[in-house]
Coordinates of C-alpha atoms (C1' of nucleotides) in Angstrom, one line a residue:
Chain C
M1 CA 0.0 0.0 0.0
P2 CA 1.7 3.2 -1.1
V3 CA 1.6 6.0 1.4
H4 CA 0.2 9.3 0.0
N5 CA 1.0 12.7 1.2
A6 CA -2.6 12.9 2.3
D7 CA -2.0 9.9 4.6
I8 CA 0.9 11.7 6.2
A9 CA -1.2 14.9 6.6
R10 CA -4.1 13.0 8.1
T11 CA -1.7 11.3 10.6
F12 CA -0.3 14.7 11.7
E13 CA -3.8 16.1 12.0
E14 CA -5.0 13.2 14.2
I15 CA -1.9 13.6 16.4
A16 CA -2.7 17.3 16.7
D17 CA -6.3 16.5 17.7
L18 CA -5.3 13.9 20.3
L19 CA -2.5 16.1 21.7
E20 CA -4.9 19.0 22.0
I21 CA -7.5 17.0 23.9
G22 CA -4.6 15.7 26.0
D23 CA -3.8 19.3 27.0
A24 CA -0.4 19.4 25.3
N25 CA 1.6 22.5 24.6
P26 CA -0.6 24.5 22.1
F27 CA 2.5 25.4 20.1
R28 CA 3.4 21.8 19.7
V29 CA -0.2 21.2 18.5
R30 CA 0.2 24.0 16.1
A31 CA 3.4 22.5 14.8
Y32 CA 1.6 19.3 13.8
R33 CA -1.3 21.2 12.3
N34 CA 1.1 23.3 10.2
A35 CA 3.0 20.2 9.1
A36 CA -0.3 18.6 8.1
R37 CA -1.1 21.7 5.9
V38 CA 2.3 21.9 4.4
V39 CA 2.4 18.1 3.5
G40 CA -1.2 18.2 2.3
E41 CA -0.4 21.1 -0.2
L42 CA 2.9 19.7 -1.3
Q43 CA 3.2 18.6 -4.9
L44 CA 6.2 16.4 -4.5
D45 CA 5.3 12.8 -3.7
I46 CA 7.0 12.2 -0.3
A47 CA 6.9 8.4 -0.1
A48 CA 8.1 8.1 -3.8
T49 CA 10.9 10.6 -3.3
L50 CA 12.1 8.8 -0.2
A51 CA 11.8 5.4 -1.8
R52 CA 14.1 6.6 -4.6
G53 CA 16.6 7.4 -1.8
A54 CA 16.4 11.1 -2.6
E55 CA 16.4 13.9 0.0
L56 CA 13.3 15.9 0.9
P57 CA 13.7 19.6 0.5
K58 CA 13.6 21.7 3.6
L59 CA 9.9 22.4 4.3
P60 CA 8.8 25.4 6.4
G61 CA 7.9 24.5 9.9
I62 CA 9.2 21.0 9.6
G63 CA 12.3 20.3 11.6
E64 CA 14.3 17.2 12.5
D65 CA 11.6 15.6 14.5
L66 CA 8.7 16.0 12.0
A67 CA 10.9 15.1 9.1
G68 CA 11.8 11.9 10.9
K69 CA 8.1 11.1 11.4
M70 CA 7.5 11.7 7.7
H71 CA 10.2 9.1 7.0
E72 CA 8.6 6.7 9.5
I73 CA 5.1 7.1 8.1
A74 CA 6.3 6.8 4.5
S75 CA 8.2 3.6 5.1
T76 CA 6.0 1.8 7.7
G77 CA 2.6 3.3 7.2
H78 CA 2.5 3.9 10.9
C79 CA 3.6 6.5 13.5
A80 CA 4.6 5.3 16.9
L81 CA 3.5 8.5 18.5
L82 CA 0.0 8.2 17.1
D83 CA -0.3 4.6 18.1
R84 CA 0.7 5.6 21.6
L85 CA -1.8 8.5 21.8
R86 CA -4.5 6.2 20.5
R87 CA -3.9 3.8 23.3
K88 CA -4.3 6.6 25.8
M89 CA -7.4 8.1 24.3
P90 CA -10.3 6.6 22.4
P91 CA -9.4 7.6 18.8
A92 CA -13.1 8.2 17.8
I93 CA -13.0 11.1 20.2
T94 CA -11.4 13.3 17.5
E95 CA -14.6 13.3 15.6
L96 CA -16.2 15.3 18.4
L97 CA -13.9 18.2 17.6
R98 CA -15.7 18.5 14.3
V99 CA -18.9 19.5 16.1
P100 CA -19.3 23.3 15.9
G101 CA -18.9 24.7 19.4
L102 CA -16.9 21.8 20.7
G103 CA -13.2 22.3 21.2
P104 CA -10.5 20.3 23.0
K105 CA -11.4 21.5 26.5
R106 CA -15.1 20.7 26.2
V107 CA -14.4 17.3 24.5
K108 CA -12.1 16.4 27.3
A109 CA -14.6 17.4 29.9
L110 CA -17.3 15.4 28.3
Y111 CA -15.1 12.4 28.1
R112 CA -13.9 12.7 31.7
E113 CA -17.3 13.4 33.2
L114 CA -19.7 11.5 31.0
D115 CA -17.4 9.0 29.2
V116 CA -18.6 10.5 25.9
Q117 CA -16.4 9.1 23.1
T118 CA -18.5 9.0 20.0
L119 CA -21.0 11.2 18.2
E120 CA -23.8 8.7 19.2
Q121 CA -22.8 9.0 22.8
L122 CA -22.7 12.7 22.6
Y123 CA -26.2 12.8 21.0
R124 CA -27.6 10.6 23.7
A125 CA -26.0 12.6 26.5
A126 CA -27.5 15.8 25.1
R127 CA -30.9 14.2 24.6
E128 CA -31.0 12.9 28.2
G129 CA -30.0 16.4 29.6
R130 CA -26.8 15.2 31.1
I131 CA -24.5 17.7 29.4
R132 CA -26.0 20.7 31.1
K133 CA -24.9 19.3 34.5
V134 CA -21.2 19.3 33.6
H135 CA -19.4 22.3 35.0
G136 CA -18.9 25.0 32.4
F137 CA -21.9 23.7 30.3
G138 CA -25.4 25.0 30.4
E139 CA -28.8 24.5 28.8
K140 CA -28.0 26.6 25.8
T141 CA -24.8 24.8 25.0
E142 CA -26.6 21.5 25.3
T143 CA -29.2 22.6 22.8
N144 CA -26.6 23.9 20.4
I145 CA -24.8 20.6 20.5
L146 CA -28.0 18.7 19.9
Q147 CA -28.8 20.8 16.9
S148 CA -25.2 20.5 15.5
V149 CA -25.3 16.8 15.7
E150 CA -28.8 16.6 14.2
E151 CA -27.6 18.7 11.3
R152 CA -25.1 16.0 10.7
L153 CA -22.2 18.3 10.8
S154 CA -23.3 20.1 7.6
K155 CA -20.4 22.5 8.1
A156 CA -18.1 20.2 6.1
R157 CA -20.1 21.1 3.0
R158 CA -18.3 23.3 0.5
F159 CA -19.7 25.4 -2.3
K160 CA -18.3 25.9 -5.8
L161 CA -16.8 29.3 -6.5
A162 CA -19.4 30.2 -9.1
V163 CA -22.3 29.2 -6.9
A164 CA -21.0 31.1 -3.8
T165 CA -20.3 34.1 -6.0
Q166 CA -23.9 34.4 -6.9
Y167 CA -25.1 34.4 -3.2
A168 CA -22.3 36.8 -2.2
D169 CA -22.8 39.3 -4.9
A170 CA -26.6 39.5 -4.3
L171 CA -26.0 40.0 -0.5
A172 CA -23.3 42.5 -1.1
D173 CA -25.6 44.6 -3.3
Y174 CA -28.3 44.4 -0.6
L175 CA -25.8 45.6 2.0
R176 CA -24.6 48.5 -0.2
R177 CA -28.1 50.0 0.2
S178 CA -27.6 50.3 4.0
R179 CA -27.6 53.7 5.7
G180 CA -24.2 55.2 6.4
V181 CA -22.2 52.4 4.8
G182 CA -18.9 52.9 2.9
N183 CA -17.3 50.0 1.2
V184 CA -18.9 46.6 1.0
V185 CA -16.6 43.9 -0.4
V186 CA -16.5 40.2 -0.6
A187 CA -13.3 38.9 1.1
G188 CA -12.2 35.4 2.2
S189 CA -11.5 32.5 0.0
L190 CA -14.0 33.9 -2.5
R191 CA -11.7 36.9 -3.1
R192 CA -8.8 34.5 -3.4
M193 CA -10.8 32.7 -6.1
R194 CA -10.5 29.3 -4.5
E195 CA -12.2 26.5 -6.5
T196 CA -14.6 25.9 -3.7
V197 CA -15.4 27.9 -0.6
G198 CA -16.7 26.9 2.9
D199 CA -18.3 30.2 3.7
I200 CA -18.8 33.8 2.5
D201 CA -16.9 36.6 4.2
I202 CA -18.1 40.1 3.6
L203 CA -16.4 43.3 4.9
A204 CA -18.2 46.6 5.3
T205 CA -16.9 50.0 6.5
A206 CA -19.4 52.0 8.4
G207 CA -19.8 54.3 11.5
A208 CA -21.7 53.4 14.6
S209 CA -24.9 55.0 13.2
S210 CA -25.1 52.7 10.2
D211 CA -27.8 50.0 10.0
V212 CA -25.7 47.6 8.0
M213 CA -25.4 45.0 10.7
S214 CA -29.1 45.0 11.5
R215 CA -30.0 44.8 7.8
F216 CA -27.6 41.9 7.5
V217 CA -29.3 39.7 10.1
A218 CA -32.7 40.8 8.7
Y219 CA -31.8 39.7 5.1
G220 CA -34.7 37.7 3.6
E221 CA -32.5 34.8 2.7
V222 CA -31.3 34.2 6.3
K223 CA -32.3 30.9 7.7
E224 CA -30.5 31.1 11.0
I225 CA -28.5 33.7 13.0
L226 CA -25.4 32.1 14.5
S227 CA -24.0 35.2 16.2
H228 CA -24.9 38.8 16.2
G229 CA -22.5 41.5 17.5
D230 CA -21.8 45.1 16.8
T231 CA -18.8 44.5 14.5
R232 CA -19.3 40.9 13.6
S233 CA -22.2 38.6 12.8
S234 CA -22.7 35.1 11.3
V235 CA -25.7 33.8 9.6
V236 CA -26.7 30.7 7.6
L237 CA -28.6 31.4 4.4
K238 CA -31.5 29.2 3.2
S239 CA -29.1 27.7 0.7
G240 CA -27.1 26.3 3.6
I241 CA -24.0 28.5 3.1
Q242 CA -22.7 30.5 6.1
V243 CA -22.0 34.2 5.8
D244 CA -19.8 36.3 8.1
L245 CA -20.1 40.0 8.1
R246 CA -17.4 42.2 9.7
V247 CA -17.9 45.9 10.1
V248 CA -14.9 48.3 10.7
P249 CA -14.3 52.0 10.6
Q250 CA -13.2 53.4 7.2
E251 CA -9.6 54.1 8.4
S252 CA -9.3 50.3 9.1
Y253 CA -10.5 49.2 5.6
G254 CA -7.1 48.0 4.3
A255 CA -6.1 46.2 7.4
A256 CA -9.5 44.6 7.8
L257 CA -9.6 43.6 4.1
H258 CA -6.2 42.0 4.4
Y259 CA -7.1 40.2 7.6
F260 CA -10.5 39.0 6.3
T261 CA -9.1 37.9 2.9
G262 CA -6.6 35.4 4.4
S263 CA -5.5 32.8 4.0
K264 CA -4.9 32.1 7.6
A265 CA -1.4 30.9 7.0
H266 CA -0.6 34.0 5.0
N267 CA -2.0 36.3 7.7
I268 CA 0.1 34.6 10.4
A269 CA 3.2 35.0 8.3
I270 CA 2.5 38.6 7.7
R271 CA 1.8 39.3 11.3
R272 CA 5.1 37.6 12.3
L273 CA 6.9 40.1 9.9
A274 CA 5.1 42.9 11.6
Q275 CA 6.2 41.6 15.0
Q276 CA 9.8 41.3 13.9
R277 CA 9.6 45.0 13.1
G278 CA 8.2 45.8 16.5
L279 CA 4.8 46.4 15.1
K280 CA 1.4 45.0 15.9
L281 CA -0.9 44.0 13.1
N282 CA -4.6 43.4 13.6
E283 CA -7.8 44.0 11.6
Y284 CA -7.9 47.6 12.7
G285 CA -4.4 48.6 11.4
V286 CA -0.7 48.4 11.9
F287 CA 0.4 49.9 15.3
D288 CA 3.7 51.1 16.7
G289 CA 2.8 51.0 20.3
K290 CA -0.5 52.9 20.4
R291 CA 0.2 54.9 17.3
R292 CA -1.5 53.7 14.1
V293 CA 1.1 53.7 11.3
A294 CA -0.9 52.0 8.5
G295 CA -4.2 50.3 7.6
G296 CA -6.3 52.5 5.4
T297 CA -5.4 50.4 2.4
E298 CA -4.0 47.0 1.8
E299 CA -1.0 48.5 0.1
S300 CA -0.1 50.5 3.3
V301 CA -0.3 47.3 5.4
F302 CA 2.1 45.5 3.1
A303 CA 4.4 48.5 2.9
A304 CA 4.5 48.7 6.7
V305 CA 6.0 45.2 6.8
G306 CA 8.4 46.1 3.9
L307 CA 6.6 44.3 1.1
P308 CA 5.0 45.3 -2.2
Y309 CA 1.3 44.6 -2.7
I310 CA 0.5 40.9 -3.0
E311 CA -2.5 39.9 -5.0
P312 CA -5.2 38.0 -3.1
E313 CA -4.9 34.9 -5.3
L314 CA -1.3 34.5 -4.2
R315 CA -2.0 34.7 -0.5
E316 CA -1.7 31.0 0.4
E317 CA 1.7 31.1 2.1
H318 CA 3.1 29.2 -1.0
G319 CA 6.2 31.3 -1.4
E320 CA 4.5 34.7 -2.2
I321 CA 6.1 36.4 0.8
E322 CA 9.6 35.3 -0.2
A323 CA 8.9 36.3 -3.9
A324 CA 7.6 39.7 -2.7
R325 CA 10.7 40.3 -0.7
A326 CA 12.9 39.4 -3.6
G327 CA 11.0 41.6 -6.0
R328 CA 10.0 38.5 -8.0
L329 CA 6.2 38.6 -7.7
P330 CA 4.5 37.7 -11.0
R331 CA 2.4 40.3 -12.8
L332 CA -0.7 38.2 -12.9
V333 CA -2.8 37.7 -16.0
E334 CA -6.1 39.6 -16.2
L335 CA -9.4 38.9 -17.8
S336 CA -8.8 41.8 -20.2
D337 CA -5.5 40.2 -21.4
L338 CA -7.5 37.4 -23.1
K339 CA -7.7 37.9 -26.9
G340 CA -9.4 34.7 -27.8
D341 CA -11.0 31.5 -26.7
L342 CA -9.9 28.2 -28.2
H343 CA -12.6 25.8 -27.0
S344 CA -16.3 26.2 -27.6
H345 CA -19.3 24.2 -28.7
T346 CA -22.4 24.9 -30.9
R347 CA -25.7 23.2 -31.8
W348 CA -23.8 21.0 -34.2
T349 CA -23.1 18.8 -31.1
D350 CA -24.1 19.5 -27.6
G351 CA -24.0 23.3 -27.6
R352 CA -27.1 25.4 -27.4
H353 CA -26.4 28.2 -29.9
S354 CA -25.3 28.6 -33.5
V355 CA -21.8 29.3 -34.7
E356 CA -22.8 32.9 -35.5
E357 CA -24.5 33.4 -32.1
M358 CA -21.3 32.1 -30.3
A359 CA -19.2 34.4 -32.4
L360 CA -21.2 37.5 -31.6
A361 CA -21.2 36.6 -27.8
A362 CA -17.4 36.1 -27.8
K363 CA -17.0 39.4 -29.7
A364 CA -19.2 41.2 -27.1
R365 CA -16.8 40.1 -24.4
G366 CA -13.9 41.7 -26.3
L367 CA -12.4 38.6 -27.9
V368 CA -11.0 38.9 -31.3
Y369 CA -10.7 35.2 -32.2
L370 CA -12.8 32.1 -31.3
A371 CA -12.2 28.5 -32.1
I372 CA -15.3 26.4 -32.7
T373 CA -14.4 22.9 -31.4
D374 CA -17.3 20.6 -31.3
H375 CA -17.1 17.0 -30.2
S376 CA -15.9 14.1 -32.4
R377 CA -17.9 11.0 -33.4
R378 CA -17.2 8.7 -30.5
L379 CA -19.1 11.0 -28.2
T380 CA -22.4 9.8 -29.5
V381 CA -24.4 11.3 -26.6
A382 CA -23.3 14.7 -27.8
K383 CA -24.0 14.0 -31.5
G384 CA -20.2 14.0 -32.1
L385 CA -19.1 14.9 -35.6
D386 CA -17.9 12.3 -38.1
P387 CA -15.6 13.4 -41.0
D388 CA -18.6 14.2 -43.2
R389 CA -20.4 16.5 -40.7
L390 CA -17.2 18.1 -39.7
R391 CA -16.5 19.1 -43.3
K392 CA -20.0 20.5 -43.5
Q393 CA -19.3 22.5 -40.4
I394 CA -16.0 23.7 -41.8
D395 CA -17.8 25.0 -44.8
E396 CA -20.4 26.7 -42.7
I397 CA -17.7 28.5 -40.6
A398 CA -15.9 29.6 -43.8
G399 CA -19.1 31.3 -44.9
I400 CA -19.7 33.2 -41.7
A401 CA -18.2 36.7 -41.4
V402 CA -18.7 38.5 -38.1
P403 CA -16.7 41.8 -38.2
G404 CA -14.2 42.1 -35.5
I405 CA -13.7 38.5 -34.7
T406 CA -11.9 35.7 -36.5
L407 CA -13.4 32.3 -36.4
L408 CA -11.1 29.3 -36.2
K409 CA -12.1 25.9 -37.5
G410 CA -11.5 23.3 -34.8
I411 CA -12.5 20.1 -33.1
E412 CA -12.4 18.6 -29.6
V413 CA -11.3 15.2 -30.7
D414 CA -11.5 12.2 -28.4
I415 CA -8.3 10.6 -27.4
L416 CA -9.1 6.9 -27.7
E417 CA -8.0 4.3 -25.1
D418 CA -4.8 3.5 -27.1
G419 CA -3.9 7.2 -27.5
T420 CA -5.0 7.5 -31.1
L421 CA -7.4 10.1 -32.2
D422 CA -11.1 9.6 -33.0
L423 CA -10.9 11.2 -36.5
P424 CA -8.5 10.6 -39.4
D425 CA -5.6 12.9 -40.2
S426 CA -7.2 13.7 -43.6
V427 CA -9.9 15.7 -42.0
L428 CA -8.0 17.0 -39.0
Q429 CA -5.4 18.6 -41.2
E430 CA -8.2 20.8 -42.7
L431 CA -8.6 22.5 -39.3
D432 CA -6.9 25.5 -37.7
V433 CA -6.8 24.0 -34.2
V434 CA -7.1 20.5 -32.8
V435 CA -8.1 20.2 -29.1
A436 CA -7.6 16.7 -27.8
A437 CA -9.4 15.3 -24.8
V438 CA -10.0 12.2 -22.8
H439 CA -13.7 11.4 -22.3
S440 CA -13.7 7.7 -21.6
R441 CA -11.9 5.0 -19.6
F442 CA -11.1 7.3 -16.7
D443 CA -10.1 4.2 -14.7
L444 CA -6.9 3.3 -16.5
S445 CA -3.8 2.8 -14.4
R446 CA -1.5 5.7 -14.0
E447 CA 1.0 4.2 -16.5
R448 CA -1.5 3.5 -19.2
Q449 CA -3.4 6.8 -18.8
T450 CA -0.2 8.7 -19.0
E451 CA 1.0 6.7 -22.0
R452 CA -2.3 7.3 -23.7
I453 CA -2.0 11.1 -23.3
L454 CA 1.7 11.2 -24.2
R455 CA 0.9 9.4 -27.5
A456 CA -1.8 11.9 -28.3
L457 CA 0.6 14.8 -27.7
D458 CA 3.0 13.1 -30.1
H459 CA 0.4 13.3 -32.8
P460 CA 1.6 15.9 -35.3
L461 CA -1.8 17.6 -35.6
V462 CA -2.7 18.1 -31.9
S463 CA -2.5 21.7 -30.7
I464 CA -4.0 21.6 -27.2
L465 CA -4.7 19.0 -24.5
A466 CA -8.1 19.9 -23.1
H467 CA -9.1 19.6 -19.4
P468 CA -5.9 17.6 -18.7
L469 CA -7.2 15.8 -15.5
G470 CA -10.8 15.3 -16.3
R471 CA -12.0 16.0 -12.8
L472 CA -15.5 17.4 -12.0
I473 CA -15.4 19.3 -8.7
D474 CA -17.1 17.3 -6.0
A475 CA -18.4 14.8 -8.6
R476 CA -15.5 13.0 -10.3
E477 CA -11.9 12.6 -9.2
P478 CA -9.1 13.5 -11.6
Y479 CA -7.8 10.6 -13.5
D480 CA -4.4 9.2 -12.4
V481 CA -1.7 10.6 -14.6
D482 CA 1.9 11.8 -14.3
M483 CA 1.4 15.5 -14.9
L484 CA 5.1 16.3 -15.0
K485 CA 5.7 13.8 -17.8
I486 CA 2.7 15.2 -19.7
I487 CA 3.9 18.8 -19.2
R488 CA 7.4 17.9 -20.3
K489 CA 6.1 16.1 -23.4
A490 CA 4.0 19.2 -24.3
A491 CA 7.2 21.3 -23.9
S492 CA 9.3 19.0 -26.1
R493 CA 6.6 18.8 -28.8
G494 CA 5.5 22.5 -28.7
R495 CA 2.0 21.7 -27.5
F496 CA -0.2 23.5 -25.1
L497 CA -2.3 22.7 -22.1
E498 CA -5.8 23.9 -21.5
L499 CA -7.0 25.5 -18.3
N500 CA -10.7 24.8 -18.6
A501 CA -12.5 27.7 -17.1
H502 CA -15.8 25.9 -16.5
P503 CA -16.6 26.3 -12.8
E504 CA -17.3 22.5 -12.5
R505 CA -13.9 21.8 -13.9
L506 CA -11.2 24.4 -13.3
D507 CA -8.7 21.9 -14.8
L508 CA -5.5 22.4 -14.7
F509 CA -5.0 22.8 -11.0
D510 CA -3.1 25.8 -9.7
T511 CA 0.0 23.7 -8.9
H512 CA 0.1 22.4 -12.5
C513 CA -0.1 25.9 -13.8
R514 CA 3.0 26.7 -11.9
M515 CA 4.6 23.5 -13.2
A516 CA 3.7 24.4 -16.8
K517 CA 5.1 27.8 -16.3
D518 CA 8.4 26.4 -14.9
E519 CA 8.7 24.0 -17.9
G520 CA 7.9 26.7 -20.4
V521 CA 4.5 25.4 -21.6
L522 CA 1.9 28.0 -22.4
V523 CA -1.6 27.5 -21.0
S524 CA -4.7 28.2 -22.9
I525 CA -7.5 29.5 -20.7
N526 CA -10.7 28.3 -22.5
S527 CA -14.3 28.6 -21.6
D528 CA -15.5 25.3 -23.1
A529 CA -18.7 27.3 -23.6
H530 CA -21.8 25.3 -24.6
A531 CA -23.9 28.5 -24.6
I532 CA -23.4 32.2 -25.1
H533 CA -23.5 33.1 -21.4
E534 CA -20.8 30.6 -20.6
F535 CA -18.1 32.9 -22.0
D536 CA -18.5 34.7 -18.6
N537 CA -16.9 31.6 -17.0
L538 CA -13.6 32.8 -18.4
K539 CA -13.2 34.9 -15.2
Y540 CA -13.1 31.7 -13.1
G541 CA -10.4 30.4 -15.4
I542 CA -8.5 33.6 -14.9
G543 CA -8.8 33.3 -11.1
Q544 CA -7.4 29.7 -11.3
A545 CA -4.6 30.9 -13.5
R546 CA -3.7 33.7 -11.1
R547 CA -3.7 31.2 -8.3
G548 CA -1.2 29.3 -10.4
W549 CA 1.0 32.4 -10.7
L550 CA 0.5 32.8 -14.4
E551 CA 1.3 36.0 -16.2
K552 CA 0.1 37.3 -19.5
R553 CA 3.1 35.9 -21.3
D554 CA 2.4 32.4 -19.9
V555 CA -1.1 32.4 -21.5
L556 CA -1.5 31.2 -25.1
N557 CA -4.7 33.0 -25.8
A558 CA -3.5 36.3 -24.4
R559 CA -1.4 36.4 -27.6
P560 CA -2.5 37.9 -30.9
L561 CA -3.8 35.4 -33.5
A562 CA -0.8 36.2 -35.8
E563 CA 1.5 34.9 -33.1
L564 CA -0.5 31.8 -32.5
K565 CA -0.2 30.9 -36.2
R566 CA 3.5 30.9 -36.0
F567 CA 3.4 28.0 -33.5
S568 CA 4.0 24.6 -35.0
A569 CA 1.0 23.2 -33.1
F570 CA -1.3 25.4 -35.2
R571 CA 0.3 24.3 -38.5
G572 CA 0.6 20.6 -37.9
S573 CA 4.1 19.2 -37.4
Chain Z
dG1 C1' 7.7 21.1 17.8
dC2 C1' 10.1 25.0 15.4
dC3 C1' 13.2 28.7 15.1
dG4 C1' 16.9 32.9 15.4
dT5 C1' 19.3 40.8 11.6
dT6 C1' 17.8 41.1 19.7
dT7 C1' 17.7 34.7 21.0
dT8 C1' 20.4 27.6 20.9
dC9 C1' 16.2 29.5 25.3
dG10 C1' 12.1 31.5 25.3
dG11 C1' 9.3 33.0 22.7
dC12 C1' 5.4 31.4 19.2
dC13 C1' -1.0 36.1 15.6
dC14 C1' -4.9 38.5 17.4
dG15 C1' -9.6 39.9 18.5
dA16 C1' -15.0 39.0 18.6
dC17 C1' -18.8 36.5 20.4
dT18 C1' -21.3 33.2 23.4
dG19 C1' -22.5 31.2 27.5
dT20 C1' -21.6 30.6 32.0
dT21 C1' -20.0 32.8 35.6
dT22 C1' -19.7 36.7 38.5
dT23 C1' -14.7 38.4 35.8
dC24 C1' -13.6 34.9 32.1
dA25 C1' -12.8 30.5 29.5
dG26 C1' -13.7 28.4 25.3
dT27 C1' -14.3 28.5 20.5
dC28 C1' -13.9 30.5 16.1
dG29 C1' -12.1 32.7 12.2

DNA sequence: GCCGTTTTCGGCCCGACTGTTTTCAGTCG
C-alpha cells in the first residue's frame, strides 16, 4: 500500500487533535497542524521521493523531528507517537472536535465526566439532559450541541466558487443599500478565487450609526443567525451557506480587508513580519505602540512590513512572501488580457447556440478570435461529428463573417483508449486548431493513462490538451496521470495545455499551472462554452490561472492570432 | 515542535462573540 501525502497529513492532523485533547503545549499542536497543511499542499510525492533514496527539500515549519516522522510514516505506514496516543485516548473522540462549538477543552470534559467518546454517545447525553450538568456547560450549550449533531455536521459542505459568488454578490448589493455604509466587499476564499469555498466573508466599512449590521441579520435569505454582535455577525442562508459580516471604521479598511481575505497561513506569516519590526498588526491597522502607522489600504499594510502589494490569489503562504521580498512577484494575467477562446461548442453537437451566435457573444466580451471545437464522433451522446459532418461545419464556418472576430475551425477530438485520435488525419489537417481530450476510460492505471495522453501529444496535428485531469469538482476525481511527464512532453513537442474555465472543472490545478510555467509550456484559458452566457466563465479560469502564478506571457490565448499561427502546433508538425 | 538581523532559550497572531459565571474560558475565524 503506497503512502500518499494525504495519509501523512491525516496522521499529523490526528496527532494534533489527540495532543490538543490531552492538554499538550498548544504550540506543539500548532506545529503538527502546520505540518499537516504543508504536507497536504505539497506537490512532490514524499513516499516516492524517499523510496528513490532522494532527500526531501527543507519544508517550512518541519524540523528534524517531524521530518523523521515523515520518514517513519512513509516507510512503515504507521507512526509510533500516534499509536501511543490512540492507546491513551479513544481515537473516535477526535470526531467530536468537528462538532461546531466543541473544542479540545469541552471534548475532554465530556469524556472525563460522562465518558462520551463518539457522536452517538454525545447525542444521547444531550438528549438525556446530562450535558447541562457538567461544570462549564449549560442548557444553551446543550441545545446547540444537539442541533449541530442533528444537522449531521453540515459545516463540512463546500460550495463551488461560481455558486457562492452568486449568493455573495446579491447579498453585497443588498448591504450596499444600507444607511451610512462605505465599502462593501467580498473577502475570504472567494476573493482569493479558491475553487470551492466553505463560507462567504463580507467586509463593510461604516460608522456606529449605520444600520448595515441589523440589515444583514434581517436579510430575507437568512435561515439562522449564529451570532450577532456590533462588529461581527454570522448567519446561515437558506441555501445552507454560512456568511460572516465584519464591520470596521473606514480608516481600518485596508487592514481589515487583508485580515479578512486570508489565507490564515498567509496572515500569520505577515503578522510575524510585523512583529519582527516591533509592530502589531490586527484587523484595525498596523500599530507602533499605540500609534497607528498604516491600515487604510492593503498597500499600506504590506508597505509597513516592507513588502509590495501581494494579489489576493497568491496569499496562500506558498512562497508569495519570499517572492515579494525578492521583488519577484508575478504580474498576474487579467481577464482583459485574453484575446481569444480556443474551445467552444455549438448546436452542431451538444451546444445550445449557432456558430454565429457564439461568435457574436465572444466578440461582445472583447475577444478577437474564437475556435469552434465541437465533439468528435465517438461521443455519440453529444452527437459527435464524423468526418462528413465536420466538413460541412468547416464549410459553414468559412461562410460566416462577423466583423471584429476571427473564427477558427477546430475540433475537440476524443483521445481513444490507445492514445490514437477519434478522427482521421485527412480531416484533422483541414482545421486550424485541434483540441484533444479524454472522455472515456477514466479508470486506466497511471502508467496506461499517462502513455495514452503522451501518445496523443505526439500526434503531429494536436494543438492543445483539453481539461488535462478530467475532474469534475465534487463529482469526479481527476484521473491518475503523471502530470510532470505530460507537461514535459508538451514542452518538447511544442503543444499547449488547457486550463478549462468551466466552474465545474477548473482543470488544470493551480499547482500544475506553476509546473507548466516552470517548464515553459503555455496555458490556454478556455471557456468550453456550450452556450453564449458561458463565456462569462472565463473569469473563473483567470482566477485559477492567477492562483497558479500565471502571467500574461504564460497564456497562449493572451497572444494575438498572428503569433499563434507561428506556433508549429497550429500548422501541424 | 520550530526557530533565530535582539535569542540555541524562550518565545510562538490577534480579536470578537457566546455562554456561563460573577470576571472569564472556550471557541472560532
